[in-house]
Short mmCIF file of N, CA and C in Angstrom, two decimals:
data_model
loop_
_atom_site.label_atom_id
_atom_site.label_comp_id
_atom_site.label_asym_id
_atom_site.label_seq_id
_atom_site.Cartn_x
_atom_site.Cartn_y
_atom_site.Cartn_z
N UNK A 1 200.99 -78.32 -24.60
CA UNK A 1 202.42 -78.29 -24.45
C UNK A 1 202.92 -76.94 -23.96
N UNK A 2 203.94 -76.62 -23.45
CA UNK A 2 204.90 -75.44 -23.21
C UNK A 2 204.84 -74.87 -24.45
N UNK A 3 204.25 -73.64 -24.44
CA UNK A 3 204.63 -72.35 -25.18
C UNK A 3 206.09 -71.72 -25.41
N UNK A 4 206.59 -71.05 -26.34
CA UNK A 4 207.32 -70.64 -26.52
C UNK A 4 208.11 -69.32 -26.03
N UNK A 5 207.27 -68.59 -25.13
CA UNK A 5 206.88 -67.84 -23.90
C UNK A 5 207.28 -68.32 -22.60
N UNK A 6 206.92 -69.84 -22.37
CA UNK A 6 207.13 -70.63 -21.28
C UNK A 6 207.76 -70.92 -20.51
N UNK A 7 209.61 -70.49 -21.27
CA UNK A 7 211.05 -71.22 -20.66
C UNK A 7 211.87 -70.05 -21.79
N UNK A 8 212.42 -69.75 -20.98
CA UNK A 8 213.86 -68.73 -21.41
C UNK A 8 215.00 -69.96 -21.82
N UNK A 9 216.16 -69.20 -22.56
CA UNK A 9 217.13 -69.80 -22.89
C UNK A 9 218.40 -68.82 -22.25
N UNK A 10 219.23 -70.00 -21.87
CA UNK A 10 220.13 -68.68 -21.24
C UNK A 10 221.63 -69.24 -22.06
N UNK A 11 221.80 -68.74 -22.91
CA UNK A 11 223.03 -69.10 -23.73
C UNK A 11 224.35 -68.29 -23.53
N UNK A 12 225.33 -69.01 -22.95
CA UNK A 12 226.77 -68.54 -22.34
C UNK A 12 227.70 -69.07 -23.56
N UNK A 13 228.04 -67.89 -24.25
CA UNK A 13 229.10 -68.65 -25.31
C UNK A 13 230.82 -68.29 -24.43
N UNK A 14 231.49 -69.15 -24.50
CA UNK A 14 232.37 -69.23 -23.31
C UNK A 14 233.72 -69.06 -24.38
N UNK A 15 233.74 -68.04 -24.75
CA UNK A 15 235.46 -67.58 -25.61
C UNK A 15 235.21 -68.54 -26.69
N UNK A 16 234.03 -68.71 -27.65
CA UNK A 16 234.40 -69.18 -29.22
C UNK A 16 235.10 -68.81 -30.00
N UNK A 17 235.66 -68.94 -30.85
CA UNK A 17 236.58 -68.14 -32.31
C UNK A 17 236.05 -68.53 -33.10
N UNK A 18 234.92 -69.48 -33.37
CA UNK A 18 234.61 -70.17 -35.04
C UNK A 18 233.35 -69.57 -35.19
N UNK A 19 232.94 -68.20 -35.15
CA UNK A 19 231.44 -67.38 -35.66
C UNK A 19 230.89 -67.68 -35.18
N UNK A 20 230.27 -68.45 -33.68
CA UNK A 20 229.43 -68.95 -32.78
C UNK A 20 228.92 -67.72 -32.41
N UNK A 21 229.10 -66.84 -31.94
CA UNK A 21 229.10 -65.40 -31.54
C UNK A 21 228.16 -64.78 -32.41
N UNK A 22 228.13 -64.78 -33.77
CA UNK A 22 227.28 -64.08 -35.06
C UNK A 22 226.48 -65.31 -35.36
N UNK A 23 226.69 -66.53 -35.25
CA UNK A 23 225.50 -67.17 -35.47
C UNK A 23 224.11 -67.09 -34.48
N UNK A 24 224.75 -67.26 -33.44
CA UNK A 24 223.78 -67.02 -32.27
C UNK A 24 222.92 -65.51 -31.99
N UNK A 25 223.92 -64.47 -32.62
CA UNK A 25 222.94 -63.16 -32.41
C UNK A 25 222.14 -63.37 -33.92
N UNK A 26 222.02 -63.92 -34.98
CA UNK A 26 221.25 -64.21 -36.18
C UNK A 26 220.31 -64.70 -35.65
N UNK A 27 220.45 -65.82 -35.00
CA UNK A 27 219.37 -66.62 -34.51
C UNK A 27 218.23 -65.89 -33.85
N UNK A 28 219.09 -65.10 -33.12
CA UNK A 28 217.94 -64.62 -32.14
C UNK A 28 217.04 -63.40 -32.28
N UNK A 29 218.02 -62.88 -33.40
CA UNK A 29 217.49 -61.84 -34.56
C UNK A 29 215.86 -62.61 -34.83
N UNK A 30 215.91 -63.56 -35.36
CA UNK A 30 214.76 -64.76 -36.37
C UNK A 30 214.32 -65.20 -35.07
N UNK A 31 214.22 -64.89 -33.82
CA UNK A 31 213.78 -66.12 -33.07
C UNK A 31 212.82 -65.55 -32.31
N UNK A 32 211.18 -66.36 -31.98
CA UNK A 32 210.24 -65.92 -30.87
C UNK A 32 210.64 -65.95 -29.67
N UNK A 33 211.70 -66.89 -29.88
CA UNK A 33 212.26 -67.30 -28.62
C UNK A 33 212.45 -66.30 -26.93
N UNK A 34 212.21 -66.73 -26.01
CA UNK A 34 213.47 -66.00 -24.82
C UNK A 34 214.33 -66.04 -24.75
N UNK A 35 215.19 -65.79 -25.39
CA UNK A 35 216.64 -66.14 -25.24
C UNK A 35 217.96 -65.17 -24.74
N UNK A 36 218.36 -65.22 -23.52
CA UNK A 36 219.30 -63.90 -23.06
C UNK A 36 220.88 -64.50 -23.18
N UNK A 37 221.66 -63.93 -23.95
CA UNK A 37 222.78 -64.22 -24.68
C UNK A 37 223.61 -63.15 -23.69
N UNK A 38 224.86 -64.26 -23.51
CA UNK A 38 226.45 -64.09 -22.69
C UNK A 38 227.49 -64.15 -23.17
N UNK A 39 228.34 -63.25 -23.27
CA UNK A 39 229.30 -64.04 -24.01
C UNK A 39 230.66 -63.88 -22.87
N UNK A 40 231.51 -64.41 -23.00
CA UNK A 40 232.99 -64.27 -22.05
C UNK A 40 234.31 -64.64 -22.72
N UNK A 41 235.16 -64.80 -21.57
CA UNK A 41 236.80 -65.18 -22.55
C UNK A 41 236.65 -66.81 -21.86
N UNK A 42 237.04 -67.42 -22.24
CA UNK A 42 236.77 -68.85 -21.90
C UNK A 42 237.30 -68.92 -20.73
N UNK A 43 236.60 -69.78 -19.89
CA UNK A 43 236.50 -70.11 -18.40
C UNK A 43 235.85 -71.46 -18.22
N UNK A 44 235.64 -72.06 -19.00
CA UNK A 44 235.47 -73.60 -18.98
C UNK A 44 234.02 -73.69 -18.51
N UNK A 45 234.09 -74.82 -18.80
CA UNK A 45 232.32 -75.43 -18.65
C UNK A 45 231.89 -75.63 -17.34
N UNK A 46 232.67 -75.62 -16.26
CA UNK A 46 231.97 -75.07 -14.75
C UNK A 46 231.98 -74.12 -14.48
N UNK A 47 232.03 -73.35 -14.70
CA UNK A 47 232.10 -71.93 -14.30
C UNK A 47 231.31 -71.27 -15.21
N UNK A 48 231.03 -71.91 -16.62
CA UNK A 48 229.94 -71.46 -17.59
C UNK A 48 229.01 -72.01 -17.12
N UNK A 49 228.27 -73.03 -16.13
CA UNK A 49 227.02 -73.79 -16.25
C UNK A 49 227.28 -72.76 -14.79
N UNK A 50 227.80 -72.65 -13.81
CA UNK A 50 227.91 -72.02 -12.79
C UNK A 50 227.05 -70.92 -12.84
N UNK A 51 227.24 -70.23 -13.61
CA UNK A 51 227.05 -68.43 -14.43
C UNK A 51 225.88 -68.78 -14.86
N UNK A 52 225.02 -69.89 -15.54
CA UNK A 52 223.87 -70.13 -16.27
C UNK A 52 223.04 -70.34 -14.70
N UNK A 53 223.35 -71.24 -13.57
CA UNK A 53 222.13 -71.29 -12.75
C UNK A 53 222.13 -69.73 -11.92
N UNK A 54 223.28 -68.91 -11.80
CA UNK A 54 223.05 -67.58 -11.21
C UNK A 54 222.47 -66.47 -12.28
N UNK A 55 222.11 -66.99 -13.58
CA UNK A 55 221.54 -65.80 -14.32
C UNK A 55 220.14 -66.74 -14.15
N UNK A 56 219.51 -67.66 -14.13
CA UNK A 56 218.37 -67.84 -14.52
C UNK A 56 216.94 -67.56 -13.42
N UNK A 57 216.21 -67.66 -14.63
CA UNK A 57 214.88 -67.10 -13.98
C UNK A 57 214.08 -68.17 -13.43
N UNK A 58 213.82 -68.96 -14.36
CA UNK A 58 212.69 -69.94 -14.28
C UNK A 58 212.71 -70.54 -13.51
N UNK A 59 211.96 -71.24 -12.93
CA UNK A 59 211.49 -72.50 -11.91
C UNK A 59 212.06 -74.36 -12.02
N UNK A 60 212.93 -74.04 -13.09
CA UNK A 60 213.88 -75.29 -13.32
C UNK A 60 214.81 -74.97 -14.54
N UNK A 61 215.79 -75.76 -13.97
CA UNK A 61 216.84 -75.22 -15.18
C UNK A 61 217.15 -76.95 -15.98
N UNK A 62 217.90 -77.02 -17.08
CA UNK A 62 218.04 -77.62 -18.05
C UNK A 62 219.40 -77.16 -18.58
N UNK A 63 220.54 -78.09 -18.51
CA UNK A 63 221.80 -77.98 -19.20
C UNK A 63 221.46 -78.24 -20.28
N UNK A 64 221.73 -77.87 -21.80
CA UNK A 64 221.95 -78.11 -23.07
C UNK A 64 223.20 -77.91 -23.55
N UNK A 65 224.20 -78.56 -24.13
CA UNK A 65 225.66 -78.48 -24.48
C UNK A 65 225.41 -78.14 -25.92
N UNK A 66 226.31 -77.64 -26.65
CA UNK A 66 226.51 -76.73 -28.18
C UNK A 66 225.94 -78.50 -28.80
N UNK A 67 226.79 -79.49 -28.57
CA UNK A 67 226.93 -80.70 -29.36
C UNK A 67 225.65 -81.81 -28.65
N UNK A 68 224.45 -80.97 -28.43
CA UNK A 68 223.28 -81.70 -28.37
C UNK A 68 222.19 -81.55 -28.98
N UNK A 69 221.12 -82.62 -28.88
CA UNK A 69 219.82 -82.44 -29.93
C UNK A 69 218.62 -82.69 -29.00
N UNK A 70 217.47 -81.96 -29.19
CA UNK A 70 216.95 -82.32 -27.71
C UNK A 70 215.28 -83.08 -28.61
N UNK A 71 214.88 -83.87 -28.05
CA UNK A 71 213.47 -84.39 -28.57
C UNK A 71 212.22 -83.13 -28.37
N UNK A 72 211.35 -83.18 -29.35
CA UNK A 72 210.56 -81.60 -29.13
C UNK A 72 209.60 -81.73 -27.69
N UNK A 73 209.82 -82.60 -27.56
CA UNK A 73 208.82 -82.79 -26.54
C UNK A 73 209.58 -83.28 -24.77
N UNK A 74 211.18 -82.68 -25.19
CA UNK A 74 211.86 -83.34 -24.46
C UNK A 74 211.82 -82.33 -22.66
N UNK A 75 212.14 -81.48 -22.59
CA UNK A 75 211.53 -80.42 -21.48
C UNK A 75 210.08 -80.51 -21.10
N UNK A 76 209.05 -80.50 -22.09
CA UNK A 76 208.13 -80.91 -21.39
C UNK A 76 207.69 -82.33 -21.05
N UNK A 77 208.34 -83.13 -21.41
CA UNK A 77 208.38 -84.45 -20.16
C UNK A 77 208.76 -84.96 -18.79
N UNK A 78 210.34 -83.93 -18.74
CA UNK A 78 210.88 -83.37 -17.40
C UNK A 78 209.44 -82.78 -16.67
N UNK A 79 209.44 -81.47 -17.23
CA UNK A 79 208.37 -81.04 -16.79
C UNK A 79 207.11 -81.46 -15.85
N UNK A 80 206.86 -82.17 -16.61
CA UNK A 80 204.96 -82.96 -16.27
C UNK A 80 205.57 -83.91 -14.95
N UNK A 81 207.00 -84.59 -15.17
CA UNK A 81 207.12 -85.25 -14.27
C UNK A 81 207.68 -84.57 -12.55
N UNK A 82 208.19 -83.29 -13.15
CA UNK A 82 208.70 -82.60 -11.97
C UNK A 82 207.16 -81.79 -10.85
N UNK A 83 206.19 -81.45 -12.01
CA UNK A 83 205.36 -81.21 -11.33
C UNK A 83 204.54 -82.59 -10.51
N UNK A 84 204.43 -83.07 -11.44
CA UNK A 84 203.61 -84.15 -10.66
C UNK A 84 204.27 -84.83 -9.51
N UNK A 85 206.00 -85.22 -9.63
CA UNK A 85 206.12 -85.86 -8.27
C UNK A 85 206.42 -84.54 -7.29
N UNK A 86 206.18 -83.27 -7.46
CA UNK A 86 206.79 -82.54 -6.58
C UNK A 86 208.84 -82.61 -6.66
N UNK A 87 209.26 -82.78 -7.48
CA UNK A 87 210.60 -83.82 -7.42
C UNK A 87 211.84 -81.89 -7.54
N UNK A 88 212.82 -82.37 -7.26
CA UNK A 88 213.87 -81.40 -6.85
C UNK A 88 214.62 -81.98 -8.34
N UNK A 89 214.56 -82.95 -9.03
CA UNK A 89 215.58 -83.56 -9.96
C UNK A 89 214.77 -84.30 -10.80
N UNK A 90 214.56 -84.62 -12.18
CA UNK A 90 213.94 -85.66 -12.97
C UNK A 90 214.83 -85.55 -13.89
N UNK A 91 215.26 -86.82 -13.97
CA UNK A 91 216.69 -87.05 -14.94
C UNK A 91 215.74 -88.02 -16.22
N UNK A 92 216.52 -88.33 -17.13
CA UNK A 92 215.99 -89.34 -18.43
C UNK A 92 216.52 -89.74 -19.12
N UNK A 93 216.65 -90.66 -20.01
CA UNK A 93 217.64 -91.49 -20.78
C UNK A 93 218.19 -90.07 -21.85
N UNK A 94 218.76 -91.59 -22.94
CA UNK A 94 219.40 -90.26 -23.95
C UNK A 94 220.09 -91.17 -24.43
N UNK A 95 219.95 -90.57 -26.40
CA UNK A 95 220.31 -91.62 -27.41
C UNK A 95 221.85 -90.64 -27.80
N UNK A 96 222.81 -91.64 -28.30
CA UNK A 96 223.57 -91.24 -28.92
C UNK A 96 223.49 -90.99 -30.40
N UNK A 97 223.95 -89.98 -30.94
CA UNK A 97 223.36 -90.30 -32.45
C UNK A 97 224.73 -89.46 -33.38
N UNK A 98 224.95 -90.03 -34.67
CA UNK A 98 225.61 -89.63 -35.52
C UNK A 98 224.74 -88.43 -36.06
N UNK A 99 225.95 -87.50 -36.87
CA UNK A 99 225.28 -86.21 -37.63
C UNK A 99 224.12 -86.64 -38.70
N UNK A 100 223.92 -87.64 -38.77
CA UNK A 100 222.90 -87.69 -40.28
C UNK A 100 221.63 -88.14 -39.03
N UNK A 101 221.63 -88.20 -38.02
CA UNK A 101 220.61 -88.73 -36.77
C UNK A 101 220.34 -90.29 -36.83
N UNK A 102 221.16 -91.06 -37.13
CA UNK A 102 221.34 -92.14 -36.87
C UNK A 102 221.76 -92.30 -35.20
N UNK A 103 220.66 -93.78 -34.63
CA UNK A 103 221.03 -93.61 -33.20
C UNK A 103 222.34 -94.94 -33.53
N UNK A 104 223.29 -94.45 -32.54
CA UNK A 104 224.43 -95.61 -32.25
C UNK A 104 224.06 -96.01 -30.39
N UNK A 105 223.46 -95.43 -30.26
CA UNK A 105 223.27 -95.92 -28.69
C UNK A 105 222.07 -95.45 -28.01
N UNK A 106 222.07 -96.06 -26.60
CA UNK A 106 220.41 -95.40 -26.15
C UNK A 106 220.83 -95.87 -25.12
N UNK A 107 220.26 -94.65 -23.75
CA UNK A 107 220.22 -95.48 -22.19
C UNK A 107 219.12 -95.11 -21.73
N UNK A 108 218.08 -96.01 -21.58
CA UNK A 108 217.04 -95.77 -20.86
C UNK A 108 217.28 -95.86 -19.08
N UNK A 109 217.31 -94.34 -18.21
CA UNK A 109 217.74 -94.70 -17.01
C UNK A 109 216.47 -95.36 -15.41
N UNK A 110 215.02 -95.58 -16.54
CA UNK A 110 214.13 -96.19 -15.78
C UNK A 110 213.51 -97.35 -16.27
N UNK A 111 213.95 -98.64 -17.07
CA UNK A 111 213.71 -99.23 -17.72
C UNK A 111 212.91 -100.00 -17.37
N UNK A 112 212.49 -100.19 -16.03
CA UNK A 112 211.60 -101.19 -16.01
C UNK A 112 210.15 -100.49 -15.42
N UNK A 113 209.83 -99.48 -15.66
CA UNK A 113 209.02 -98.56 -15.13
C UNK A 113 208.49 -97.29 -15.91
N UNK A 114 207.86 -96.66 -16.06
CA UNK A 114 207.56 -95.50 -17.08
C UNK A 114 208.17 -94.33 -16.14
N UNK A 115 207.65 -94.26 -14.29
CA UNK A 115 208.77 -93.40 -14.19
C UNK A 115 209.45 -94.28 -12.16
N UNK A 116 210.14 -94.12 -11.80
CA UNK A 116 211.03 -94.76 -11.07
C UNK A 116 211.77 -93.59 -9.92
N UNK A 117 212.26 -94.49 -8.77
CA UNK A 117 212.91 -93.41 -7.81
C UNK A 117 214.04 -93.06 -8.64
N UNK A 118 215.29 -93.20 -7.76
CA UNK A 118 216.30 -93.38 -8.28
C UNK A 118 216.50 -93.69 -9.95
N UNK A 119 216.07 -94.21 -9.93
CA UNK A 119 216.35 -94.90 -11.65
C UNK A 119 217.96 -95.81 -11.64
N UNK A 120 218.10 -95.80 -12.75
CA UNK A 120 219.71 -96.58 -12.75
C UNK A 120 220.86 -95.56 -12.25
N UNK A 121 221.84 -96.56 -11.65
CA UNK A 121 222.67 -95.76 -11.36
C UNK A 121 224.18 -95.73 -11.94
N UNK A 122 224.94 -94.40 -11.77
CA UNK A 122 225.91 -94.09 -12.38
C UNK A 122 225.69 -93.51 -13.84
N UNK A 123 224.45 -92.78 -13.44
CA UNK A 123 224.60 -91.86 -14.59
C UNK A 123 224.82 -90.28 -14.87
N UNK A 124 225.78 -90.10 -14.86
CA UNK A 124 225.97 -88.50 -13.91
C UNK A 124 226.18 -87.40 -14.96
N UNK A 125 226.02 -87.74 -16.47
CA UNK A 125 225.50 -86.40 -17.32
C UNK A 125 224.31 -85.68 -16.92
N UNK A 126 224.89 -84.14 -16.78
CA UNK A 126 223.36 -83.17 -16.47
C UNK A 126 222.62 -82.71 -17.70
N UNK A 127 223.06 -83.33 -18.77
CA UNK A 127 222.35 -83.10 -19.88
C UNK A 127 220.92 -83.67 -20.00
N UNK A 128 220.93 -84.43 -19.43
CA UNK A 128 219.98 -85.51 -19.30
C UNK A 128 218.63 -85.02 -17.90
N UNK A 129 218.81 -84.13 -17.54
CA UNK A 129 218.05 -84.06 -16.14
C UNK A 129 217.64 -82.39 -15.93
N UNK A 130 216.26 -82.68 -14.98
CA UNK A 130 215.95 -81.04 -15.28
C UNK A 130 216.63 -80.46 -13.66
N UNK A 131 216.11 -79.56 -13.15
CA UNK A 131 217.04 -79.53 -11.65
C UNK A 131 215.86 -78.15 -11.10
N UNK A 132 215.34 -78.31 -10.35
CA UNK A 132 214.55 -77.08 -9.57
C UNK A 132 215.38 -75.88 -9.19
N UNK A 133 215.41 -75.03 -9.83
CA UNK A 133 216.29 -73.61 -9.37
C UNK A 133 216.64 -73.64 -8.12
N UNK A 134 215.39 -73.40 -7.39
CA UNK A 134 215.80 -73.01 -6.13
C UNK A 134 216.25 -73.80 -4.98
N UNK A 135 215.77 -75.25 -5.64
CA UNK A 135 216.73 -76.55 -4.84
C UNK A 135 218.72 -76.34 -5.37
N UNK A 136 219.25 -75.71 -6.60
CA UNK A 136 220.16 -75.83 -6.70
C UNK A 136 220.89 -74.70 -5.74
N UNK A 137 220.20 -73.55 -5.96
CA UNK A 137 220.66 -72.42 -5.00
C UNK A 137 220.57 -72.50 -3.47
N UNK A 138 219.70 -73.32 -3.11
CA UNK A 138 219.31 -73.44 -1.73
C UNK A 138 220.83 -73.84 -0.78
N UNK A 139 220.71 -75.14 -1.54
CA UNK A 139 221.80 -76.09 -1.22
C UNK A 139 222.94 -76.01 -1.68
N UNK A 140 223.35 -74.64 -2.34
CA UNK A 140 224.26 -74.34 -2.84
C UNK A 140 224.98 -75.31 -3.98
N UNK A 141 224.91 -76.37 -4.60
CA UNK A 141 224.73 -77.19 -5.73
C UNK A 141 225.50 -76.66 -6.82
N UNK A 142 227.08 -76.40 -6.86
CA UNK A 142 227.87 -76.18 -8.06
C UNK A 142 228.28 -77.04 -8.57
N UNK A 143 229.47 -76.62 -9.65
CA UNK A 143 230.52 -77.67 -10.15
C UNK A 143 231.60 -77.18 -10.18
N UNK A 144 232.22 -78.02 -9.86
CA UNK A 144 233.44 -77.52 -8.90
C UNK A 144 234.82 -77.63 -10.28
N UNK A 145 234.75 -75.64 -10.05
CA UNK A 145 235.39 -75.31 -10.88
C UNK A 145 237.18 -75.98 -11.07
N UNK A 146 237.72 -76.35 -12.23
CA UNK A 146 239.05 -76.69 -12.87
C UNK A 146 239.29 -78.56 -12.45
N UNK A 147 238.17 -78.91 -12.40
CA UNK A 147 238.00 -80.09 -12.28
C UNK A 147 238.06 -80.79 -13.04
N UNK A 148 238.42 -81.88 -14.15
CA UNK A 148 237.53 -82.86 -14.66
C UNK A 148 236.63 -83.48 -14.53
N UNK A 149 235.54 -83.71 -15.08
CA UNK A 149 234.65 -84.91 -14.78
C UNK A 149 233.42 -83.93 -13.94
N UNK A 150 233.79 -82.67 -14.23
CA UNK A 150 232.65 -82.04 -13.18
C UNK A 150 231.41 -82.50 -13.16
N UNK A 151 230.60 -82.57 -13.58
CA UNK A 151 229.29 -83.19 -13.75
C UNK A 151 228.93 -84.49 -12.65
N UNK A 152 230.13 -85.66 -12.21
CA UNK A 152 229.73 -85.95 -11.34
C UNK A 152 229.56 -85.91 -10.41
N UNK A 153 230.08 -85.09 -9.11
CA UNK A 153 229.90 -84.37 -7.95
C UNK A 153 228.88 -83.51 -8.16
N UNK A 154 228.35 -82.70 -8.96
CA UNK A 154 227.35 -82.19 -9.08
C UNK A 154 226.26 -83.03 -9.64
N UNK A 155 226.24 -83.99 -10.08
CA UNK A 155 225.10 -85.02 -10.26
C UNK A 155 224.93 -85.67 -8.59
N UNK A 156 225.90 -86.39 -8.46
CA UNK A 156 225.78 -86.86 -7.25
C UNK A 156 225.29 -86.51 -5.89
N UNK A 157 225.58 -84.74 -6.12
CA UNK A 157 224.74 -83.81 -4.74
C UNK A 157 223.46 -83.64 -4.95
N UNK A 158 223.02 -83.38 -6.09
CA UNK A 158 221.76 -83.06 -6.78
C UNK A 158 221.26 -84.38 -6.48
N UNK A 159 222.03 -85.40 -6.79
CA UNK A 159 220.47 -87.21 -6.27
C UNK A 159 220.59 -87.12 -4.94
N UNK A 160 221.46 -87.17 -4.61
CA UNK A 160 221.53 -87.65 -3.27
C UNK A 160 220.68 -86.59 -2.07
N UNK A 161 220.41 -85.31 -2.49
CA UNK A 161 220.03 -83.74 -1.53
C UNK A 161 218.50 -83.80 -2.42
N UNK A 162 217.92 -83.90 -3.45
CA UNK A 162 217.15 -83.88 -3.55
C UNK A 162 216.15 -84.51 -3.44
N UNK A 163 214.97 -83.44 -3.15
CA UNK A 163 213.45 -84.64 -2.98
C UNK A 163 212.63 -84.95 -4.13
N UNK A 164 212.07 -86.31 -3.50
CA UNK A 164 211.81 -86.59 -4.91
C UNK A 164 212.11 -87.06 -6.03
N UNK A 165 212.93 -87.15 -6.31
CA UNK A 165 214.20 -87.51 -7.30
C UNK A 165 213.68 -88.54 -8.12
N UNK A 166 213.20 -88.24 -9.73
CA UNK A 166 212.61 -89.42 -10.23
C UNK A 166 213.73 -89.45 -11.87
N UNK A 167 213.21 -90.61 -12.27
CA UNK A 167 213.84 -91.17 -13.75
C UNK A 167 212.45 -91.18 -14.33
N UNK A 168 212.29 -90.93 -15.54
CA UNK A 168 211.47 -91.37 -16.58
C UNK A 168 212.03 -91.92 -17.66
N UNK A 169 211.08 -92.83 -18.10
CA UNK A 169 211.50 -93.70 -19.50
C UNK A 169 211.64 -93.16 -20.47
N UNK A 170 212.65 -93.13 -21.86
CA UNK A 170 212.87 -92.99 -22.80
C UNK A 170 211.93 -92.75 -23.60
#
């Protein structure tokens, strides 16, 4: 599996007031982790994920939102699949779940396949999908800041511009 060495974290806290700020430098106090910590006056969540693909290092990036839970094995499944198809994008389902981790929902976006082109469509959370750095920078690939709904124009450039482009199963 991916080492803990393997993948940096690039955490943008975007103008919190509720101790997000001191929890996160605790953390990282206690943590093996890579983790390079941002903080700003709030500027909204395009312009924060904006700021996350121009600080990062690695060879694929990964949105994670404050109000997500990720499977341990969930990056390195992107992973295995991005190397192996050569792919610019590998997107993947994703369960909904209550705080006690009860699932209330599940979308598998390659269901009839373990992994698939396209996969299903109209699914335009980037939470869900890994993205090749330098395919996002290449092609210049933002989200288009004071928007609503940003995520889909930037999902939509990312399937449609990238090669490769696979779904894996749940």
């Amino acid at each position: 599996g991916l080492s803990d060495t393997e993948y940096e974290i690039i955490c943008v806290n975007d103008g919190s007031t509720d101790g997000t700020e001191e929890k996160i430098r605790q953390y990282i106090e206690n943590s093996k982790l890579s983790i390079r910590y941002f903080s700003q006056e709030n500027h909204g969540q395009a312009y924060t994920r904006n700021f996350g693909i121009e600080q990062a290092e690695g060879e694929y990036i990964a949105f994670v939102d404050s109000d997500d839970y990720l499977d341990e094995d969930y990056l390195e499944q992107l992973y295995s699949a991005a190397e192996t198809y050569d792919s610019d994008v590998v997107n993947s389902g994703y369960r909904t779940v209550e705080e006690n981790g009860d699932v209330v929902s599940e979308v598998n976006v390659s269901p009839f396949s373990e992994v698939s082109g396209f996969g299903r469509a109209g699914i335009f959370a980037v939470w869900s999908k890994l993205y090749r750095t330098e395919f996002l920078r290449s092609r210049k690939i933002r989200f288009p800041e004071g928007k609503l709904y940003e995520d889909v124009p930037f999902s939509i450039a990312a399937k449609f511009q990238g090669k490769n482009v696979r779904s894996i199963s749940n």
